[in-house]
mmCIF file of C-alpha atoms and ligand atoms in Angstrom:
data_model
loop_
_atom_site.group_PDB
_atom_site.id
_atom_site.type_symbol
_atom_site.label_atom_id
_atom_site.label_comp_id
_atom_site.label_asym_id
_atom_site.label_seq_id
_atom_site.Cartn_x
_atom_site.Cartn_y
_atom_site.Cartn_z
ATOM 1 C CA UNK A 1 0.000 0.000 0.000
ATOM 2 C CA UNK A 2 1.546 3.248 -1.081
ATOM 3 C CA UNK A 3 -1.108 5.788 -0.207
ATOM 4 C CA UNK A 4 -0.782 7.939 2.872
ATOM 5 C CA UNK A 5 -3.074 7.950 5.858
ATOM 6 C CA UNK A 6 -2.165 11.215 7.465
ATOM 7 C CA UNK A 7 -5.661 12.067 8.608
ATOM 8 C CA UNK A 8 -8.985 10.516 9.325
ATOM 9 C CA UNK A 9 -10.496 8.177 6.795
ATOM 10 C CA UNK A 10 -12.915 10.416 4.931
ATOM 11 C CA UNK A 11 -14.621 9.074 1.819
ATOM 12 C CA UNK A 12 -17.407 11.313 0.576
ATOM 13 C CA UNK A 13 -20.216 9.829 -1.421
ATOM 14 C CA UNK A 14 -23.145 11.585 -3.070
ATOM 15 C CA UNK A 15 -26.316 9.596 -2.740
ATOM 16 C CA UNK A 16 -29.840 9.666 -4.047
ATOM 17 C CA UNK A 17 -32.187 9.449 -1.078
ATOM 18 C CA UNK A 18 -35.800 10.420 -0.504
ATOM 19 C CA UNK A 19 -35.889 14.153 -0.944
ATOM 20 C CA UNK A 20 -33.043 14.347 -3.434
ATOM 21 C CA UNK A 21 -29.265 14.119 -3.674
ATOM 22 C CA UNK A 22 -27.338 14.220 -0.410
ATOM 23 C CA UNK A 23 -23.696 13.870 0.542
ATOM 24 C CA UNK A 24 -22.589 11.260 3.020
ATOM 25 C CA UNK A 25 -19.512 9.841 4.715
ATOM 26 C CA UNK A 26 -18.727 6.224 3.947
ATOM 27 C CA UNK A 27 -17.505 4.182 6.889
ATOM 28 C CA UNK A 28 -17.232 0.498 6.103
ATOM 29 C CA UNK A 29 -20.639 -0.647 4.864
ATOM 30 C CA UNK A 30 -22.573 2.322 6.224
ATOM 31 C CA UNK A 31 -23.092 5.904 5.149
ATOM 32 C CA UNK A 32 -23.609 8.833 7.489
ATOM 33 C CA UNK A 33 -25.746 11.333 5.604
ATOM 34 C CA UNK A 34 -24.612 14.955 5.883
ATOM 35 C CA UNK A 35 -27.012 17.914 6.134
ATOM 36 C CA UNK A 36 -29.308 18.011 3.099
ATOM 37 C CA UNK A 37 -28.560 21.726 2.710
ATOM 38 C CA UNK A 38 -24.841 21.051 2.075
ATOM 39 C CA UNK A 39 -24.073 22.022 -1.537
ATOM 40 C CA UNK A 40 -21.159 20.706 -3.541
ATOM 41 C CA UNK A 41 -19.534 24.131 -3.520
ATOM 42 C CA UNK A 42 -19.817 24.315 0.283
ATOM 43 C CA UNK A 43 -18.549 20.761 0.712
ATOM 44 C CA UNK A 44 -15.294 21.324 -1.169
ATOM 45 C CA UNK A 45 -14.554 24.388 0.980
ATOM 46 C CA UNK A 46 -14.479 22.293 4.154
ATOM 47 C CA UNK A 47 -11.502 20.620 5.817
ATOM 48 C CA UNK A 48 -11.841 16.878 6.572
ATOM 49 C CA UNK A 49 -12.182 17.587 10.301
ATOM 50 C CA UNK A 50 -14.959 20.120 9.613
ATOM 51 C CA UNK A 51 -16.820 17.521 7.543
ATOM 52 C CA UNK A 52 -16.597 15.005 10.385
ATOM 53 C CA UNK A 53 -17.961 17.610 12.791
ATOM 54 C CA UNK A 54 -21.122 18.303 10.754
ATOM 55 C CA UNK A 55 -24.318 17.559 12.644
ATOM 56 C CA UNK A 56 -26.077 14.261 12.117
ATOM 57 C CA UNK A 57 -28.442 12.099 14.058
ATOM 58 C CA UNK A 58 -28.781 8.315 14.357
ATOM 59 C CA UNK A 59 -31.460 8.368 11.632
ATOM 60 C CA UNK A 60 -28.819 9.693 9.225
ATOM 61 C CA UNK A 61 -26.774 6.466 9.328
ATOM 62 C CA UNK A 62 -27.891 4.091 6.570
ATOM 63 C CA UNK A 63 -26.483 0.996 4.872
ATOM 64 C CA UNK A 64 -24.381 1.827 1.816
ATOM 65 C CA UNK A 65 -26.078 -0.933 -0.177
ATOM 66 C CA UNK A 66 -29.499 0.680 0.347
ATOM 67 C CA UNK A 67 -28.645 4.008 -1.283
ATOM 68 C CA UNK A 68 -28.093 4.849 -4.940
ATOM 69 C CA UNK A 69 -24.606 6.293 -5.410
ATOM 70 C CA UNK A 70 -24.399 9.283 -7.746
ATOM 71 C CA UNK A 71 -21.427 10.974 -9.383
ATOM 72 C CA UNK A 72 -19.624 12.779 -6.531
ATOM 73 C CA UNK A 73 -19.972 16.101 -8.339
ATOM 74 C CA UNK A 74 -22.869 17.161 -10.549
ATOM 75 C CA UNK A 75 -22.136 20.776 -11.410
ATOM 76 C CA UNK A 76 -18.441 21.608 -11.684
ATOM 77 C CA UNK A 77 -17.917 24.918 -13.500
ATOM 78 C CA UNK A 78 -15.514 23.014 -15.701
ATOM 79 C CA UNK A 79 -13.881 19.652 -16.306
ATOM 80 C CA UNK A 80 -10.333 20.189 -17.511
ATOM 81 C CA UNK A 81 -8.299 17.338 -18.905
ATOM 82 C CA UNK A 82 -4.617 16.704 -19.483
ATOM 83 C CA UNK A 83 -3.684 14.809 -22.636
ATOM 84 C CA UNK A 84 -0.593 12.633 -23.148
ATOM 85 C CA UNK A 85 0.442 12.752 -19.488
ATOM 86 C CA UNK A 86 1.801 9.205 -19.094
ATOM 87 C CA UNK A 87 4.973 8.358 -20.955
ATOM 88 C CA UNK A 88 3.701 5.013 -22.242
ATOM 89 C CA UNK A 89 0.465 6.565 -23.559
ATOM 90 C CA UNK A 90 2.316 9.385 -25.341
ATOM 91 C CA UNK A 91 4.588 6.738 -26.853
ATOM 92 C CA UNK A 92 1.739 4.468 -28.008
ATOM 93 C CA UNK A 93 0.145 7.414 -29.839
ATOM 94 C CA UNK A 94 3.452 8.160 -31.574
ATOM 95 C CA UNK A 95 3.639 11.667 -30.117
ATOM 96 C CA UNK A 96 6.387 13.572 -28.317
ATOM 97 C CA UNK A 97 5.996 14.394 -24.647
ATOM 98 C CA UNK A 98 4.326 17.833 -24.437
ATOM 99 C CA UNK A 99 6.533 20.688 -23.091
ATOM 100 C CA UNK A 100 3.634 21.988 -20.974
ATOM 101 C CA UNK A 101 0.432 20.159 -19.926
ATOM 102 C CA UNK A 102 -1.783 19.575 -22.975
ATOM 103 C CA UNK A 103 -5.217 20.966 -22.090
ATOM 104 C CA UNK A 104 -8.629 20.009 -23.351
ATOM 105 C CA UNK A 105 -12.091 19.994 -21.815
ATOM 106 C CA UNK A 106 -15.127 17.840 -21.297
ATOM 107 C CA UNK A 107 -18.522 19.494 -20.824
ATOM 108 C CA UNK A 108 -20.045 18.921 -17.347
ATOM 109 C CA UNK A 109 -23.156 17.512 -19.067
ATOM 110 C CA UNK A 110 -21.083 14.399 -19.857
ATOM 111 C CA UNK A 111 -20.908 13.359 -16.168
ATOM 112 C CA UNK A 112 -22.495 10.092 -15.045
ATOM 113 C CA UNK A 113 -22.107 8.191 -11.789
ATOM 114 C CA UNK A 114 -21.048 4.678 -10.799
ATOM 115 C CA UNK A 115 -23.024 1.882 -12.475
ATOM 116 C CA UNK A 116 -24.657 4.302 -14.905
ATOM 117 C CA UNK A 117 -24.619 3.305 -18.557
ATOM 118 C CA UNK A 118 -22.176 4.575 -21.169
ATOM 119 C CA UNK A 119 -23.999 5.101 -24.464
ATOM 120 C CA UNK A 120 -23.730 7.187 -27.602
ATOM 121 C CA UNK A 121 -25.697 8.068 -30.725
ATOM 122 C CA UNK A 122 -24.711 5.490 -33.348
ATOM 123 C CA UNK A 123 -24.979 8.111 -36.110
ATOM 124 C CA UNK A 124 -22.236 10.188 -34.414
ATOM 125 C CA UNK A 125 -19.609 7.564 -33.554
ATOM 126 C CA UNK A 126 -18.719 3.926 -34.006
ATOM 127 C CA UNK A 127 -15.327 4.092 -32.269
ATOM 128 C CA UNK A 128 -15.654 4.561 -28.509
ATOM 129 C CA UNK A 129 -12.748 3.988 -26.150
ATOM 130 C CA UNK A 130 -11.910 3.958 -22.447
ATOM 131 C CA UNK A 131 -9.338 6.082 -20.567
ATOM 132 C CA UNK A 132 -8.979 5.331 -16.846
ATOM 133 C CA UNK A 133 -7.757 8.422 -14.980
ATOM 134 C CA UNK A 134 -7.072 9.966 -11.602
ATOM 135 C CA UNK A 135 -9.376 12.969 -11.091
ATOM 136 C CA UNK A 136 -8.543 15.961 -8.885
ATOM 137 C CA UNK A 137 -11.329 17.929 -7.166
ATOM 138 C CA UNK A 138 -10.466 21.594 -6.565
ATOM 139 C CA UNK A 139 -11.268 22.992 -3.107
ATOM 140 C CA UNK A 140 -10.231 26.628 -2.720
ATOM 141 C CA UNK A 141 -10.250 28.784 -5.855
ATOM 142 C CA UNK A 142 -6.820 29.032 -7.463
ATOM 143 C CA UNK A 143 -5.349 31.756 -9.653
ATOM 144 C CA UNK A 144 -1.622 32.126 -10.343
ATOM 145 C CA UNK A 145 -0.432 29.739 -7.657
ATOM 146 C CA UNK A 146 2.872 27.878 -7.470
ATOM 147 C CA UNK A 147 3.228 24.075 -7.395
ATOM 148 C CA UNK A 148 4.133 24.377 -3.697
ATOM 149 C CA UNK A 149 0.837 26.167 -3.048
ATOM 150 C CA UNK A 150 -1.244 23.694 -5.070
ATOM 151 C CA UNK A 151 -1.970 21.173 -2.277
ATOM 152 C CA UNK A 152 -3.855 23.894 -0.352
ATOM 153 C CA UNK A 153 -6.259 24.160 -3.290
ATOM 154 C CA UNK A 154 -6.997 20.451 -3.762
ATOM 155 C CA UNK A 155 -10.030 19.109 -1.905
ATOM 156 C CA UNK A 156 -9.637 15.491 -2.874
ATOM 157 C CA UNK A 157 -9.435 12.786 -5.500
ATOM 158 C CA UNK A 158 -11.778 10.452 -7.313
ATOM 159 C CA UNK A 159 -11.698 8.030 -10.239
ATOM 160 C CA UNK A 160 -12.694 8.997 -13.787
ATOM 161 C CA UNK A 161 -13.125 7.434 -17.186
ATOM 162 C CA UNK A 162 -12.330 9.882 -20.008
ATOM 163 C CA UNK A 163 -14.560 8.075 -22.505
ATOM 164 C CA UNK A 164 -13.594 9.114 -26.006
ATOM 165 C CA UNK A 165 -15.165 8.854 -29.472
ATOM 166 C CA UNK A 166 -11.933 8.390 -31.433
ATOM 167 C CA UNK A 167 -13.420 8.927 -34.901
ATOM 168 C CA UNK A 168 -14.939 12.244 -33.781
ATOM 169 C CA UNK A 169 -11.847 13.250 -31.772
ATOM 170 C CA UNK A 170 -9.480 12.735 -34.675
ATOM 171 C CA UNK A 171 -11.713 14.022 -37.499
ATOM 172 C CA UNK A 172 -12.512 17.284 -35.664
ATOM 173 C CA UNK A 173 -8.841 18.154 -35.160
ATOM 174 C CA UNK A 174 -9.651 19.226 -31.597
ATOM 175 C CA UNK A 175 -11.113 17.022 -28.979
ATOM 176 C CA UNK A 176 -13.997 18.606 -27.115
ATOM 177 C CA UNK A 177 -16.905 17.064 -29.064
ATOM 178 C CA UNK A 178 -15.444 13.555 -29.096
ATOM 179 C CA UNK A 179 -14.830 13.769 -25.344
ATOM 180 C CA UNK A 180 -18.115 15.406 -24.329
ATOM 181 C CA UNK A 181 -20.963 13.209 -25.544
ATOM 182 C CA UNK A 182 -23.549 12.537 -22.847
ATOM 183 C CA UNK A 183 -22.328 9.793 -20.457
ATOM 184 C CA UNK A 184 -18.671 10.228 -21.510
ATOM 185 C CA UNK A 185 -17.424 11.307 -18.057
ATOM 186 C CA UNK A 186 -18.097 8.596 -15.467
ATOM 187 C CA UNK A 187 -16.915 9.799 -12.022
ATOM 188 C CA UNK A 188 -16.812 8.059 -8.655
ATOM 189 C CA UNK A 189 -17.503 6.070 -6.644
ATOM 190 C CA UNK A 190 -16.600 8.730 -4.054
ATOM 191 C CA UNK A 191 -14.083 11.439 -3.173
ATOM 192 C CA UNK A 192 -11.119 10.667 -0.930
ATOM 193 C CA UNK A 193 -9.925 13.845 0.780
ATOM 194 C CA UNK A 194 -6.462 15.127 -0.112
ATOM 195 C CA UNK A 195 -4.998 14.381 3.334
ATOM 196 C CA UNK A 196 -5.666 10.702 2.598
ATOM 197 C CA UNK A 197 -4.144 10.302 -0.828
ATOM 198 C CA UNK A 198 -0.785 11.329 -2.280
ATOM 199 C CA UNK A 199 -0.659 10.714 -6.043
ATOM 200 C CA UNK A 200 3.117 11.198 -6.075
ATOM 201 C CA UNK A 201 3.455 8.208 -3.732
ATOM 202 C CA UNK A 202 2.519 6.035 -6.715
ATOM 203 C CA UNK A 203 -0.912 4.459 -6.288
ATOM 204 C CA UNK A 204 -1.710 1.687 -8.759
ATOM 205 C CA UNK A 205 -4.188 2.646 -11.501
ATOM 206 C CA UNK A 206 -5.808 -0.143 -13.510
ATOM 207 C CA UNK A 207 -8.534 -0.338 -16.161
ATOM 208 C CA UNK A 208 -10.329 -3.610 -16.842
ATOM 209 C CA UNK A 209 -12.738 -4.250 -19.700
ATOM 210 C CA UNK A 210 -14.898 -7.330 -19.157
ATOM 211 C CA UNK A 211 -12.453 -8.355 -16.431
ATOM 212 C CA UNK A 212 -9.356 -8.174 -18.656
ATOM 213 C CA UNK A 213 -6.648 -5.702 -17.597
ATOM 214 C CA UNK A 214 -6.174 -3.139 -20.386
ATOM 215 C CA UNK A 215 -4.300 -0.354 -18.575
ATOM 216 C CA UNK A 216 -1.941 -0.661 -15.627
ATOM 217 C CA UNK A 217 0.353 2.013 -14.246
ATOM 218 C CA UNK A 218 1.031 4.102 -11.159
ATOM 219 C CA UNK A 219 0.068 7.679 -10.412
ATOM 220 C CA UNK A 220 3.715 8.686 -9.908
ATOM 221 C CA UNK A 221 4.288 8.028 -13.633
ATOM 222 C CA UNK A 222 2.531 11.257 -14.648
ATOM 223 C CA UNK A 223 4.770 13.447 -16.829
ATOM 224 C CA UNK A 224 3.270 16.504 -15.081
ATOM 225 C CA UNK A 225 2.371 15.705 -11.464
ATOM 226 C CA UNK A 226 -0.817 17.049 -9.909
ATOM 227 C CA UNK A 227 0.854 20.024 -8.196
ATOM 228 C CA UNK A 228 2.354 21.191 -11.507
ATOM 229 C CA UNK A 229 -0.910 20.696 -13.391
ATOM 230 C CA UNK A 230 -2.920 22.705 -10.843
ATOM 231 C CA UNK A 231 -0.282 25.457 -10.827
ATOM 232 C CA UNK A 232 -0.022 25.606 -14.631
ATOM 233 C CA UNK A 233 -3.784 25.682 -15.138
ATOM 234 C CA UNK A 234 -4.102 28.444 -12.517
ATOM 235 C CA UNK A 235 -1.687 30.609 -14.501
ATOM 236 C CA UNK A 236 -4.040 30.348 -17.475
ATOM 237 C CA UNK A 237 -7.504 30.672 -15.872
ATOM 238 C CA UNK A 238 -9.198 30.602 -12.474
ATOM 239 C CA UNK A 239 -9.837 27.193 -10.990
ATOM 240 C CA UNK A 240 -13.150 27.327 -9.125
ATOM 241 C CA UNK A 241 -14.194 25.282 -6.101
ATOM 242 C CA UNK A 242 -15.535 21.950 -7.326
ATOM 243 C CA UNK A 243 -13.771 22.032 -10.688
ATOM 244 C CA UNK A 244 -12.527 18.628 -11.787
ATOM 245 C CA UNK A 245 -9.184 17.886 -13.439
ATOM 246 C CA UNK A 246 -8.637 14.598 -15.279
ATOM 247 C CA UNK A 247 -4.896 14.007 -15.100
ATOM 248 C CA UNK A 248 -4.347 11.818 -18.160
ATOM 249 C CA UNK A 249 -4.500 8.141 -19.001
ATOM 250 C CA UNK A 250 -1.808 5.438 -19.054
ATOM 251 C CA UNK A 251 -0.966 3.328 -22.089
ATOM 252 C CA UNK A 252 -3.347 0.583 -23.141
ATOM 253 C CA UNK A 253 -6.326 2.428 -24.597
ATOM 254 C CA UNK A 254 -8.320 0.495 -27.209
ATOM 255 C CA UNK A 255 -7.543 2.636 -30.249
ATOM 256 C CA UNK A 256 -3.814 1.945 -30.193
ATOM 257 C CA UNK A 257 -3.973 -1.785 -29.418
ATOM 258 C CA UNK A 258 -3.136 -4.280 -32.125
ATOM 259 C CA UNK A 259 -5.783 -5.049 -33.253
ATOM 260 C CA UNK A 260 -7.756 -2.022 -31.977
ATOM 261 C CA UNK A 261 -10.609 -2.627 -29.541
ATOM 262 C CA UNK A 262 -13.799 -0.573 -29.467
ATOM 263 C CA UNK A 263 -16.356 -0.536 -26.696
ATOM 264 C CA UNK A 264 -19.740 -2.035 -27.512
ATOM 265 C CA UNK A 265 -23.007 -3.151 -25.998
ATOM 266 C CA UNK A 266 -22.565 -5.540 -23.084
ATOM 267 C CA UNK A 267 -19.048 -4.424 -22.158
ATOM 268 C CA UNK A 268 -18.229 -3.423 -18.586
ATOM 269 C CA UNK A 269 -15.426 -0.947 -17.819
ATOM 270 C CA UNK A 270 -13.858 -0.876 -14.348
ATOM 271 C CA UNK A 271 -11.259 1.710 -13.346
ATOM 272 C CA UNK A 272 -9.503 1.106 -10.021
ATOM 273 C CA UNK A 273 -7.123 3.431 -8.189
ATOM 274 C CA UNK A 274 -5.465 1.977 -5.119
ATOM 275 C CA UNK A 275 -6.473 3.971 -2.056
ATOM 276 C CA UNK A 276 -9.558 5.469 -3.713
ATOM 277 C CA UNK A 277 -11.798 2.740 -5.131
ATOM 278 C CA UNK A 278 -13.300 1.219 -8.268
ATOM 279 C CA UNK A 279 -15.557 2.969 -10.767
ATOM 280 C CA UNK A 280 -17.722 0.494 -12.701
ATOM 281 C CA UNK A 281 -19.838 1.376 -15.724
ATOM 282 C CA UNK A 282 -21.729 -0.898 -18.096
ATOM 283 C CA UNK A 283 -21.737 -0.046 -21.786
ATOM 284 C CA UNK A 284 -25.002 -0.143 -23.711
ATOM 285 C CA UNK A 285 -23.362 1.061 -26.898
ATOM 286 C CA UNK A 286 -24.793 2.970 -29.860
ATOM 287 C CA UNK A 287 -28.450 3.923 -29.626
HETATM 288 MG MG1 LIG B 301 -7.802 11.375 -21.177
#
């Protein structure tokens, strides 16, 4: 185990309960529901200790298996992605390592949660691929900060799948449409607070499709580590509380395999990051 446990064990899940979406703290097989008034913007401004101190009663403790788990964030002001940020992935695409982080975006409307279905319009794409990634959740707003200051602006981490329509991505010449179809940003299953997880310690990241390992690396293999990404982005634009950064995918995506593999109906994609959890999404394919 290479992740750190400097603080309390805080895993934050967003659940669908009677009355709407509500955040909760996962402890083993139970969830302690947090105040229903707590918004995602307010949540990411809190320290782990402050989250633990939020009021709750015995009726707020429910079994994890009885609640529907949603994407941990529904309304980030932006989802910013880093391309070609693992050496083996840059190499498999035949491209040089970028001199600065390669930025693209996914629209927030592409977010889905754990166990939700990945689908796409069959008239738009017939070449859909997986990209397992570590996702950073911004806490305090950041503008023009240094890498050393970056940790103070990171609320936590979750798991993402940067689902990609390769035919659209490559024919457009820029990537936003091919990365932003509805359901193309699975996130979850929960957020681990930043005091609990150090990506530079080298947590294992692994993507399985139908149980077969397709991608396997460690989070310390990023060309640009999280602190440099957050700093660099903040020199270009303001990072808002709750913004999500997808940090790049390791080698082993479907498009560059020999022969290439495309996702289709009946497939199941699982992305696991050691110390965070596993994000599972079934694929229903073109509709
Ligand atoms: Mg990606």
